[in-house]
Short mmCIF file of C-alpha atoms in Angstrom, two decimals:
data_model
loop_
_atom_site.label_atom_id
_atom_site.label_comp_id
_atom_site.label_asym_id
_atom_site.label_seq_id
_atom_site.Cartn_x
_atom_site.Cartn_y
_atom_site.Cartn_z
CA MET A 1 -45.19 -54.50 -42.08
CA SER A 2 -45.43 -55.36 -38.38
CA VAL A 3 -43.10 -53.66 -35.94
CA ALA A 4 -41.67 -57.07 -35.05
CA ALA A 5 -40.69 -57.87 -38.66
CA LYS A 6 -37.02 -57.73 -39.53
CA LEU A 7 -35.83 -55.41 -42.26
CA HIS A 8 -33.72 -56.66 -45.13
CA VAL A 9 -30.64 -54.55 -45.83
CA GLY A 10 -28.31 -54.43 -48.81
CA MET A 11 -25.08 -52.45 -49.06
CA SER A 12 -24.12 -50.71 -52.27
CA LEU A 13 -20.55 -51.33 -53.40
CA ALA A 14 -20.64 -48.29 -55.65
CA PRO A 15 -18.41 -45.96 -53.58
CA THR A 16 -21.00 -43.19 -53.30
CA TRP A 17 -19.20 -41.96 -50.16
CA LEU A 18 -16.44 -40.83 -52.56
CA SER A 19 -18.79 -38.85 -54.84
CA GLY A 20 -18.58 -35.11 -55.31
CA GLU A 21 -15.69 -33.69 -53.31
CA ALA A 22 -15.51 -36.65 -50.92
CA TRP A 23 -12.83 -38.49 -52.91
CA ARG A 24 -10.43 -35.63 -52.15
CA ARG A 25 -10.56 -36.23 -48.39
CA ALA A 26 -7.34 -37.52 -46.85
CA ASP A 27 -8.96 -40.79 -45.70
CA SER A 28 -10.72 -41.62 -48.98
CA ASP A 29 -8.23 -44.26 -50.21
CA ILE A 30 -9.18 -43.15 -53.70
CA GLY A 31 -6.20 -44.97 -55.15
CA GLY A 32 -7.79 -48.30 -54.31
CA VAL A 33 -11.11 -47.97 -56.14
CA PHE A 34 -9.95 -50.09 -59.07
CA SER A 35 -8.49 -52.86 -56.91
CA SER A 36 -10.14 -55.95 -55.47
CA ASP A 37 -8.65 -55.29 -52.01
CA TYR A 38 -10.73 -52.13 -51.62
CA PHE A 39 -14.01 -53.93 -52.25
CA VAL A 40 -13.07 -57.10 -50.40
CA ASP A 41 -12.49 -54.97 -47.29
CA LEU A 42 -15.85 -53.26 -47.77
CA ALA A 43 -17.69 -56.55 -48.31
CA GLN A 44 -16.09 -58.04 -45.20
CA ARG A 45 -17.23 -55.03 -43.17
CA ALA A 46 -20.74 -55.44 -44.58
CA GLU A 47 -20.72 -59.15 -43.75
CA ALA A 48 -19.62 -58.35 -40.17
CA ALA A 49 -22.73 -56.13 -39.99
CA TYR A 50 -24.92 -59.05 -41.20
CA VAL A 51 -26.34 -57.35 -44.29
CA ASP A 52 -28.41 -59.54 -46.62
CA PHE A 53 -26.22 -58.72 -49.59
CA VAL A 54 -23.67 -56.42 -51.13
CA PHE A 55 -24.71 -54.97 -54.44
CA ARG A 56 -22.79 -53.56 -57.39
CA PRO A 57 -24.77 -51.30 -59.74
CA ASP A 58 -23.47 -51.08 -63.28
CA THR A 59 -23.61 -49.09 -66.49
CA LEU A 60 -22.16 -49.90 -69.88
CA PHE A 61 -21.17 -46.39 -70.90
CA LEU A 62 -18.94 -43.60 -69.64
CA ARG A 63 -19.79 -39.91 -69.31
CA THR A 64 -16.47 -38.28 -70.01
CA GLU A 65 -17.72 -34.78 -69.22
CA GLY A 66 -17.66 -35.57 -65.51
CA LEU A 67 -14.27 -37.24 -65.33
CA GLU A 68 -12.35 -34.04 -64.56
CA THR A 69 -13.92 -33.80 -61.11
CA GLY A 70 -14.97 -37.37 -60.27
CA GLY A 71 -15.11 -40.99 -61.30
CA GLY A 72 -18.59 -40.88 -62.77
CA PHE A 73 -19.56 -44.28 -64.11
CA ALA A 74 -16.03 -45.71 -64.37
CA SER A 75 -16.13 -49.14 -62.73
CA MET A 76 -15.10 -52.77 -62.96
CA ASP A 77 -17.41 -55.50 -64.23
CA PRO A 78 -19.67 -56.33 -61.26
CA THR A 79 -19.80 -60.10 -61.73
CA MET A 80 -16.02 -60.40 -61.95
CA LEU A 81 -15.61 -58.15 -58.91
CA LEU A 82 -18.09 -60.21 -56.90
CA ALA A 83 -16.27 -63.40 -57.91
CA ALA A 84 -13.14 -61.97 -56.26
CA ILE A 85 -15.19 -61.06 -53.18
CA ALA A 86 -16.74 -64.53 -53.02
CA ARG A 87 -13.39 -66.06 -52.14
CA GLU A 88 -12.91 -63.72 -49.17
CA THR A 89 -16.41 -63.89 -47.65
CA SER A 90 -18.66 -66.74 -46.52
CA ARG A 91 -22.20 -65.57 -45.71
CA VAL A 92 -23.10 -62.26 -47.37
CA GLY A 93 -25.19 -62.35 -50.56
CA LEU A 94 -23.53 -61.14 -53.78
CA LEU A 95 -25.89 -59.24 -56.08
CA SER A 96 -24.57 -58.55 -59.57
CA THR A 97 -26.15 -56.19 -62.09
CA VAL A 98 -26.56 -57.34 -65.69
CA SER A 99 -28.65 -55.65 -68.38
CA THR A 100 -31.13 -57.60 -70.47
CA THR A 101 -30.86 -55.14 -73.36
CA PHE A 102 -27.36 -55.79 -74.64
CA LEU A 103 -26.05 -59.27 -73.77
CA PRO A 104 -27.18 -62.79 -74.81
CA PRO A 105 -29.16 -64.68 -72.14
CA TYR A 106 -26.95 -67.79 -72.41
CA VAL A 107 -23.87 -65.80 -71.42
CA VAL A 108 -25.67 -64.13 -68.50
CA ALA A 109 -27.16 -67.42 -67.26
CA ARG A 110 -23.69 -68.97 -67.23
CA GLN A 111 -22.01 -65.97 -65.56
CA ILE A 112 -24.51 -65.71 -62.69
CA GLN A 113 -24.68 -69.47 -62.15
CA SER A 114 -20.86 -69.54 -62.11
CA LEU A 115 -20.90 -66.88 -59.40
CA ASN A 116 -23.42 -68.99 -57.50
CA TRP A 117 -21.00 -71.93 -57.51
CA LEU A 118 -17.97 -69.79 -56.65
CA SER A 119 -19.83 -68.31 -53.67
CA ASN A 120 -21.52 -71.55 -52.58
CA GLY A 121 -25.05 -70.34 -53.21
CA ARG A 122 -24.77 -66.62 -52.50
CA ALA A 123 -25.30 -65.12 -55.98
CA GLY A 124 -28.18 -62.88 -57.01
CA TRP A 125 -29.08 -61.13 -60.24
CA ASN A 126 -30.11 -57.46 -60.33
CA ILE A 127 -32.09 -57.23 -63.57
CA VAL A 128 -31.90 -53.89 -65.37
CA THR A 129 -32.97 -52.84 -68.84
CA ALA A 130 -30.46 -49.92 -69.01
CA LEU A 131 -31.09 -46.29 -69.92
CA GLU A 132 -28.02 -45.71 -72.08
CA GLY A 133 -25.13 -47.55 -73.70
CA HIS A 134 -26.79 -48.63 -76.94
CA GLU A 135 -24.06 -47.14 -79.13
CA ASN A 136 -21.54 -49.52 -77.56
CA PHE A 137 -23.55 -52.49 -78.81
CA GLY A 138 -24.30 -51.53 -82.39
CA LEU A 139 -27.72 -49.95 -81.76
CA LYS A 140 -28.68 -46.62 -83.31
CA GLN A 141 -31.01 -45.75 -80.45
CA MET A 142 -32.30 -47.20 -77.21
CA PRO A 143 -35.41 -49.36 -77.58
CA SER A 144 -38.58 -47.89 -76.09
CA PRO A 145 -39.39 -48.73 -72.46
CA GLN A 146 -42.11 -51.11 -73.61
CA GLU A 147 -39.70 -52.90 -75.96
CA ARG A 148 -37.02 -53.09 -73.27
CA TYR A 149 -39.37 -54.68 -70.74
CA GLU A 150 -40.82 -57.09 -73.29
CA ARG A 151 -37.27 -58.16 -74.06
CA ALA A 152 -36.42 -58.30 -70.33
CA ALA A 153 -39.37 -60.60 -69.61
CA GLU A 154 -38.34 -63.02 -72.37
CA PHE A 155 -34.65 -62.74 -71.42
CA THR A 156 -35.40 -63.60 -67.79
CA GLN A 157 -37.61 -66.50 -68.84
CA VAL A 158 -34.78 -67.91 -70.99
CA VAL A 159 -32.20 -67.50 -68.21
CA ARG A 160 -34.40 -69.33 -65.73
CA GLN A 161 -35.07 -72.08 -68.27
CA LEU A 162 -31.33 -72.44 -68.81
CA TRP A 163 -30.71 -72.70 -65.06
CA ALA A 164 -33.34 -75.45 -64.93
CA SER A 165 -32.02 -77.24 -68.03
CA PHE A 166 -29.14 -78.86 -66.12
CA PRO A 167 -30.65 -79.36 -62.65
CA ASN A 168 -28.50 -80.00 -59.62
CA GLU A 169 -30.14 -83.37 -59.05
CA ALA A 170 -28.77 -84.54 -62.41
CA LEU A 171 -25.30 -84.63 -60.86
CA LYS A 172 -24.56 -88.12 -59.49
CA LEU A 173 -20.75 -88.08 -59.14
CA ASP A 174 -20.85 -91.78 -58.29
CA ARG A 175 -17.26 -93.02 -58.32
CA GLU A 176 -18.16 -96.69 -57.85
CA SER A 177 -20.58 -96.93 -60.75
CA GLY A 178 -18.72 -94.42 -62.86
CA ARG A 179 -21.89 -92.38 -63.37
CA PHE A 180 -21.14 -88.66 -63.46
CA ALA A 181 -24.67 -87.41 -64.21
CA ASP A 182 -28.14 -88.55 -65.19
CA SER A 183 -28.27 -87.20 -68.72
CA SER A 184 -32.00 -87.89 -68.99
CA LEU A 185 -32.58 -84.98 -66.60
CA VAL A 186 -30.57 -82.56 -68.75
CA ARG A 187 -32.88 -81.12 -71.37
CA PRO A 188 -32.55 -78.44 -74.07
CA VAL A 189 -34.74 -75.39 -73.56
CA ALA A 190 -35.55 -75.13 -77.28
CA HIS A 191 -36.70 -71.54 -76.86
CA GLU A 192 -38.06 -69.68 -79.88
CA GLY A 193 -39.39 -66.23 -79.12
CA PRO A 194 -39.73 -62.71 -80.53
CA HIS A 195 -36.25 -61.71 -79.33
CA PHE A 196 -34.28 -64.90 -78.68
CA SER A 197 -33.66 -68.30 -80.15
CA VAL A 198 -31.80 -70.49 -77.65
CA LYS A 199 -31.32 -74.25 -77.89
CA GLY A 200 -29.66 -75.05 -74.54
CA PRO A 201 -29.04 -76.76 -72.24
CA LEU A 202 -26.66 -74.68 -70.16
CA ASN A 203 -23.18 -76.20 -69.93
CA LEU A 204 -23.10 -75.73 -66.15
CA PRO A 205 -25.27 -77.53 -63.59
CA ALA A 206 -27.43 -75.48 -61.27
CA HIS A 207 -26.21 -75.03 -57.71
CA ALA A 208 -28.49 -76.48 -55.04
CA SER A 209 -29.33 -72.95 -53.84
CA ARG A 210 -31.62 -70.86 -56.02
CA ILE A 211 -30.56 -67.46 -57.32
CA PRO A 212 -32.71 -64.55 -56.06
CA LEU A 213 -33.81 -61.95 -58.60
CA VAL A 214 -33.88 -58.22 -57.92
CA GLN A 215 -35.29 -55.64 -60.30
CA ALA A 216 -34.25 -52.01 -60.39
CA GLY A 217 -36.85 -49.49 -61.51
CA ALA A 218 -40.37 -48.29 -60.82
CA SER A 219 -41.95 -47.40 -64.17
CA PRO A 220 -45.36 -49.01 -64.86
CA GLU A 221 -43.69 -51.64 -67.07
CA GLY A 222 -40.95 -52.14 -64.48
CA ARG A 223 -43.46 -52.61 -61.66
CA ASP A 224 -45.41 -55.22 -63.58
CA PHE A 225 -42.28 -57.09 -64.60
CA ALA A 226 -40.82 -56.96 -61.07
CA SER A 227 -44.02 -58.15 -59.44
CA SER A 228 -44.07 -61.18 -61.74
CA VAL A 229 -40.52 -62.45 -61.09
CA ALA A 230 -38.51 -60.45 -58.55
CA ASP A 231 -37.75 -61.29 -54.93
CA ALA A 232 -37.01 -57.62 -54.24
CA VAL A 233 -37.26 -54.25 -55.94
CA PHE A 234 -34.57 -51.58 -55.72
CA ALA A 235 -36.25 -48.26 -56.44
CA SER A 236 -36.17 -44.53 -55.78
CA THR A 237 -38.71 -43.43 -53.17
CA PRO A 238 -37.70 -39.94 -51.97
CA ASP A 239 -40.54 -39.68 -49.45
CA MET A 240 -42.50 -42.10 -47.31
CA GLN A 241 -45.77 -41.74 -49.19
CA ALA A 242 -44.05 -42.63 -52.46
CA ALA A 243 -42.72 -45.80 -50.80
CA ILE A 244 -46.12 -46.71 -49.32
CA GLU A 245 -47.79 -46.32 -52.72
CA LEU A 246 -45.10 -48.27 -54.57
CA ARG A 247 -45.03 -51.13 -52.04
CA ALA A 248 -48.82 -51.46 -52.11
CA ASP A 249 -48.83 -51.45 -55.91
CA LEU A 250 -46.11 -54.10 -56.15
CA ARG A 251 -47.92 -56.35 -53.68
CA ARG A 252 -51.22 -55.95 -55.56
CA ARG A 253 -49.56 -56.73 -58.89
CA ALA A 254 -47.79 -59.77 -57.39
CA GLU A 255 -51.16 -61.23 -56.40
CA GLU A 256 -52.48 -60.58 -59.91
CA HIS A 257 -49.55 -62.66 -61.19
CA GLY A 258 -50.53 -65.53 -58.88
CA ARG A 259 -47.86 -64.84 -56.28
CA ARG A 260 -48.21 -64.01 -52.60
CA ALA A 261 -48.01 -60.30 -51.83
CA ASP A 262 -45.03 -60.81 -49.53
CA GLU A 263 -43.01 -62.59 -52.21
CA VAL A 264 -41.81 -59.24 -53.55
CA LYS A 265 -39.98 -56.92 -51.15
CA LEU A 266 -39.53 -53.19 -51.58
CA MET A 267 -35.95 -52.13 -50.76
CA PRO A 268 -35.48 -48.50 -51.80
CA GLY A 269 -32.10 -46.85 -52.01
CA LEU A 270 -31.27 -44.89 -48.85
CA SER A 271 -28.70 -42.11 -49.16
CA LEU A 272 -27.10 -41.56 -45.75
CA TYR A 273 -24.91 -38.59 -44.81
CA LEU A 274 -24.09 -39.37 -41.19
CA ALA A 275 -21.93 -37.58 -38.63
CA SER A 276 -21.74 -37.13 -34.87
CA SER A 277 -24.09 -34.11 -34.98
CA ARG A 278 -26.70 -32.75 -37.37
CA LYS A 279 -24.59 -29.66 -37.90
CA GLU A 280 -21.59 -31.76 -38.95
CA ALA A 281 -23.78 -33.89 -41.23
CA LEU A 282 -25.16 -30.80 -42.97
CA GLU A 283 -21.64 -29.45 -43.36
CA LEU A 284 -20.54 -32.81 -44.79
CA PHE A 285 -23.37 -32.70 -47.32
CA ALA A 286 -22.52 -29.10 -48.30
CA GLU A 287 -18.81 -29.87 -48.63
CA THR A 288 -19.51 -32.92 -50.76
CA HIS A 289 -21.53 -30.89 -53.26
CA ALA A 290 -19.42 -27.72 -53.19
CA ARG A 291 -18.50 -28.05 -56.87
CA ALA A 292 -21.85 -29.37 -58.10
CA ASN A 293 -22.37 -28.39 -61.72
CA ARG A 294 -25.39 -26.09 -61.68
CA ALA A 295 -25.65 -25.95 -65.46
CA ARG A 296 -25.86 -29.74 -65.58
CA ALA A 297 -28.57 -29.68 -62.88
CA PHE A 298 -30.62 -27.17 -64.87
CA ALA A 299 -30.21 -29.30 -67.98
CA SER A 300 -31.42 -32.35 -66.06
CA ILE A 301 -34.51 -30.50 -64.80
CA ARG A 302 -35.25 -29.32 -68.35
CA ASP A 303 -34.81 -32.80 -69.82
CA MET A 304 -37.06 -34.41 -67.19
CA THR A 305 -39.83 -31.81 -66.98
CA GLY A 306 -39.47 -29.45 -69.94
CA LEU A 307 -39.00 -26.56 -67.47
CA ASP A 308 -35.99 -24.28 -68.09
CA LEU A 309 -34.93 -22.64 -64.81
CA SER A 310 -31.48 -21.49 -65.96
CA GLU A 311 -32.45 -17.80 -66.02
CA TRP A 312 -34.64 -17.82 -62.94
CA PRO A 313 -33.53 -16.12 -59.69
CA LEU A 314 -32.53 -18.71 -57.09
CA THR A 315 -35.10 -17.30 -54.67
CA ARG A 316 -38.07 -17.67 -57.03
CA ILE A 317 -40.64 -20.30 -56.04
CA VAL A 318 -41.32 -23.11 -58.49
CA THR A 319 -44.96 -24.19 -58.58
CA ALA A 320 -46.99 -26.85 -60.32
CA SER A 321 -48.48 -24.20 -62.60
CA ASP A 322 -44.98 -23.54 -63.98
CA LEU A 323 -44.71 -27.08 -65.33
CA PRO A 324 -45.20 -27.47 -69.08
CA LEU A 325 -46.49 -30.68 -70.63
CA PRO A 326 -44.03 -33.48 -69.85
CA PRO A 327 -41.47 -34.40 -72.52
CA GLU A 328 -42.51 -37.40 -74.61
CA THR A 329 -39.23 -39.30 -74.18
CA PRO A 330 -37.37 -38.36 -70.98
CA ARG A 331 -34.19 -40.31 -70.25
CA SER A 332 -35.91 -41.91 -67.25
CA ARG A 333 -39.66 -41.69 -66.86
CA THR A 334 -39.42 -42.84 -63.24
CA HIS A 335 -37.10 -39.98 -62.28
CA ALA A 336 -39.05 -37.50 -64.39
CA ASN A 337 -42.27 -38.46 -62.61
CA LEU A 338 -40.59 -38.17 -59.20
CA LEU A 339 -39.35 -34.66 -60.00
CA ARG A 340 -42.76 -33.52 -61.27
CA ARG A 341 -44.34 -35.03 -58.17
CA LEU A 342 -41.95 -33.08 -55.94
CA ILE A 343 -42.75 -29.76 -57.64
CA GLU A 344 -46.49 -30.47 -57.47
CA ARG A 345 -46.43 -31.40 -53.76
CA GLU A 346 -43.98 -28.96 -52.19
CA THR A 347 -43.27 -25.23 -52.19
CA LEU A 348 -39.61 -24.90 -53.15
CA SER A 349 -37.37 -22.14 -54.41
CA VAL A 350 -35.01 -22.81 -57.31
CA ALA A 351 -32.15 -23.02 -54.79
CA ASP A 352 -34.11 -25.54 -52.69
CA LEU A 353 -34.93 -27.62 -55.74
CA LEU A 354 -31.28 -27.84 -56.74
CA GLN A 355 -30.48 -29.49 -53.37
CA ARG A 356 -33.09 -32.23 -53.61
CA PRO A 357 -32.15 -35.84 -54.45
CA GLU A 358 -34.62 -35.85 -57.35
CA VAL A 359 -32.26 -33.34 -59.02
CA MET A 360 -28.87 -34.05 -57.46
CA GLY A 361 -28.93 -37.83 -57.72
CA SER A 362 -31.17 -40.78 -58.43
CA GLY A 363 -34.11 -39.60 -56.34
CA HIS A 364 -33.29 -41.87 -53.41
CA TRP A 365 -34.66 -41.50 -49.90
CA GLN A 366 -32.15 -39.30 -48.09
CA ILE A 367 -31.21 -38.81 -44.45
CA ILE A 368 -28.71 -36.15 -43.37
CA GLY A 369 -28.00 -36.29 -39.62
CA THR A 370 -26.84 -38.53 -36.83
CA VAL A 371 -27.07 -42.29 -36.45
CA GLU A 372 -30.00 -41.75 -34.09
CA ASP A 373 -31.75 -39.51 -36.65
CA ALA A 374 -31.36 -42.25 -39.25
CA PHE A 375 -32.57 -44.92 -36.84
CA GLU A 376 -35.72 -42.99 -35.93
CA THR A 377 -36.57 -42.25 -39.56
CA ILE A 378 -36.06 -45.86 -40.66
CA ARG A 379 -38.19 -47.08 -37.75
CA GLU A 380 -40.94 -44.64 -38.71
CA TRP A 381 -40.96 -45.90 -42.32
CA ALA A 382 -40.97 -49.52 -41.15
CA GLN A 383 -43.87 -48.93 -38.75
CA ALA A 384 -45.82 -47.26 -41.57
CA SER A 385 -45.41 -50.38 -43.76
CA ALA A 386 -43.56 -48.26 -46.32
CA ILE A 387 -40.62 -50.64 -46.79
CA ASP A 388 -39.42 -54.20 -46.38
CA GLY A 389 -35.84 -53.00 -46.08
CA PHE A 390 -33.43 -50.73 -47.90
CA VAL A 391 -30.18 -50.61 -49.84
CA ALA A 392 -27.68 -48.42 -47.99
CA VAL A 393 -26.06 -45.83 -50.25
CA PRO A 394 -23.76 -43.90 -47.88
CA GLY A 395 -22.49 -40.46 -48.89
CA GLY A 396 -20.01 -37.81 -47.89
CA SER A 397 -17.07 -39.69 -46.45
CA VAL A 398 -15.57 -43.02 -45.47
CA ALA A 399 -16.52 -42.17 -41.87
CA SER A 400 -20.17 -41.81 -42.91
CA MET A 401 -20.06 -45.21 -44.61
CA ARG A 402 -18.57 -46.84 -41.52
CA LEU A 403 -21.19 -45.25 -39.26
CA VAL A 404 -23.83 -47.05 -41.33
CA LEU A 405 -22.19 -50.45 -40.88
CA GLU A 406 -20.73 -50.10 -37.42
CA GLN A 407 -23.40 -48.09 -35.59
CA LEU A 408 -26.67 -47.75 -37.54
CA LEU A 409 -27.20 -51.42 -38.36
CA PRO A 410 -26.32 -52.58 -34.81
CA ARG A 411 -28.75 -49.94 -33.50
CA LEU A 412 -31.49 -51.40 -35.72
CA GLY A 413 -30.52 -54.86 -34.48
CA ASP A 414 -30.77 -53.84 -30.85
CA ALA A 415 -34.29 -52.54 -31.54
CA GLY A 416 -35.35 -55.83 -33.13
CA LEU A 417 -35.63 -54.30 -36.61
CA PHE A 418 -32.64 -56.11 -38.11
CA ARG A 419 -30.83 -59.39 -37.56
CA THR A 420 -27.99 -59.61 -35.04
CA GLY A 421 -26.44 -62.62 -36.76
CA TYR A 422 -26.90 -64.83 -39.81
CA SER A 423 -29.22 -67.83 -39.46
CA GLY A 424 -28.65 -69.07 -43.01
CA HIS A 425 -25.76 -69.44 -45.43
CA THR A 426 -27.18 -68.38 -48.80
CA PHE A 427 -28.63 -65.24 -50.32
CA ALA A 428 -32.03 -66.92 -50.57
CA ASP A 429 -31.81 -67.90 -46.90
CA HIS A 430 -31.32 -64.28 -45.86
CA LEU A 431 -34.29 -63.03 -47.89
CA ALA A 432 -36.49 -65.77 -46.43
CA GLU A 433 -35.92 -64.69 -42.83
#
């Protein structure tokens, strides 16, 4: 990436700044997290900062063991939430998350295309295969990663065929002649595949603006799938070298699929704990995780690596030689590989390991410090061609979240690393800049 290139930035609508102990702060407005007003306000703030899109992650299960101390995965349906936001915004992209493992492609094609109409061309689809939730959809166990991605590839193909089955140019809306549409342009998809049988066509015409596709994940199957269809990849890259390697691999795979290397953009999650000083930012991080469940962290390490640290002294160093053979079926191979990579590359005590994002969260790139600290780190990654942008995942407090939108993004804009205004009106327009 050249220094002159502009970064693409998404803003997570998952209120990560209310995670841990942060929801207990006086300014958290925790009572609003299941209302549209809360997220409309956030989306409007993000639009005022000129982000490419706002993004709502999603899961289709609930971990009740964490509900005593936090919201966990309790959330509204992302597509319905973004439909409410569409009415109150005009430029920002709206990226909804829908799994290809549980729902029929016809329903998903119609939902996302409906959002595209409601937002006047600002919808996007974050394609996930899901890690859990099978028991809520009549499945005894989750399909293997290979099965999930095979299904995802066919699912995405069917959705795109359905979007094309009733093209926008078929709409005539000619009052004088009485011709509503050219029915010869509306064709069934007649899809028959290993996983789906779909006749089509979709009962909704395509909007004139195309719907960008984003893929979340960085497993080998995920990388190959993303490089074949996605406009952007949302992934965990806890250090710059991991991002450089992933971006290079995605670009290489894209060319193997007959696409240009720059057609797929790497936008890792960026966890930001920001305050007016580094000391305050570190205190914010510590306060947020004051009641972190250590037993759950040890269980996560064991599940991902096979290494049981529950009886180890916190000061003991964990080395690569301590790692057993990796478990055959970790919950997430991507996160398991990131954790093993961390242990193999760095010298960390048990206490240090428990504080790392590979253990505490989703393994996202993390910055704890001031706005200027964040700016310098992002600039360094951009100059190293490690990223094409990032998805902001603020943490710690509402104030931290607002520093991202009101100070960090303008600072990037002033340095020529991010837009200072919208030039287009659709999600696809923003990604094309």
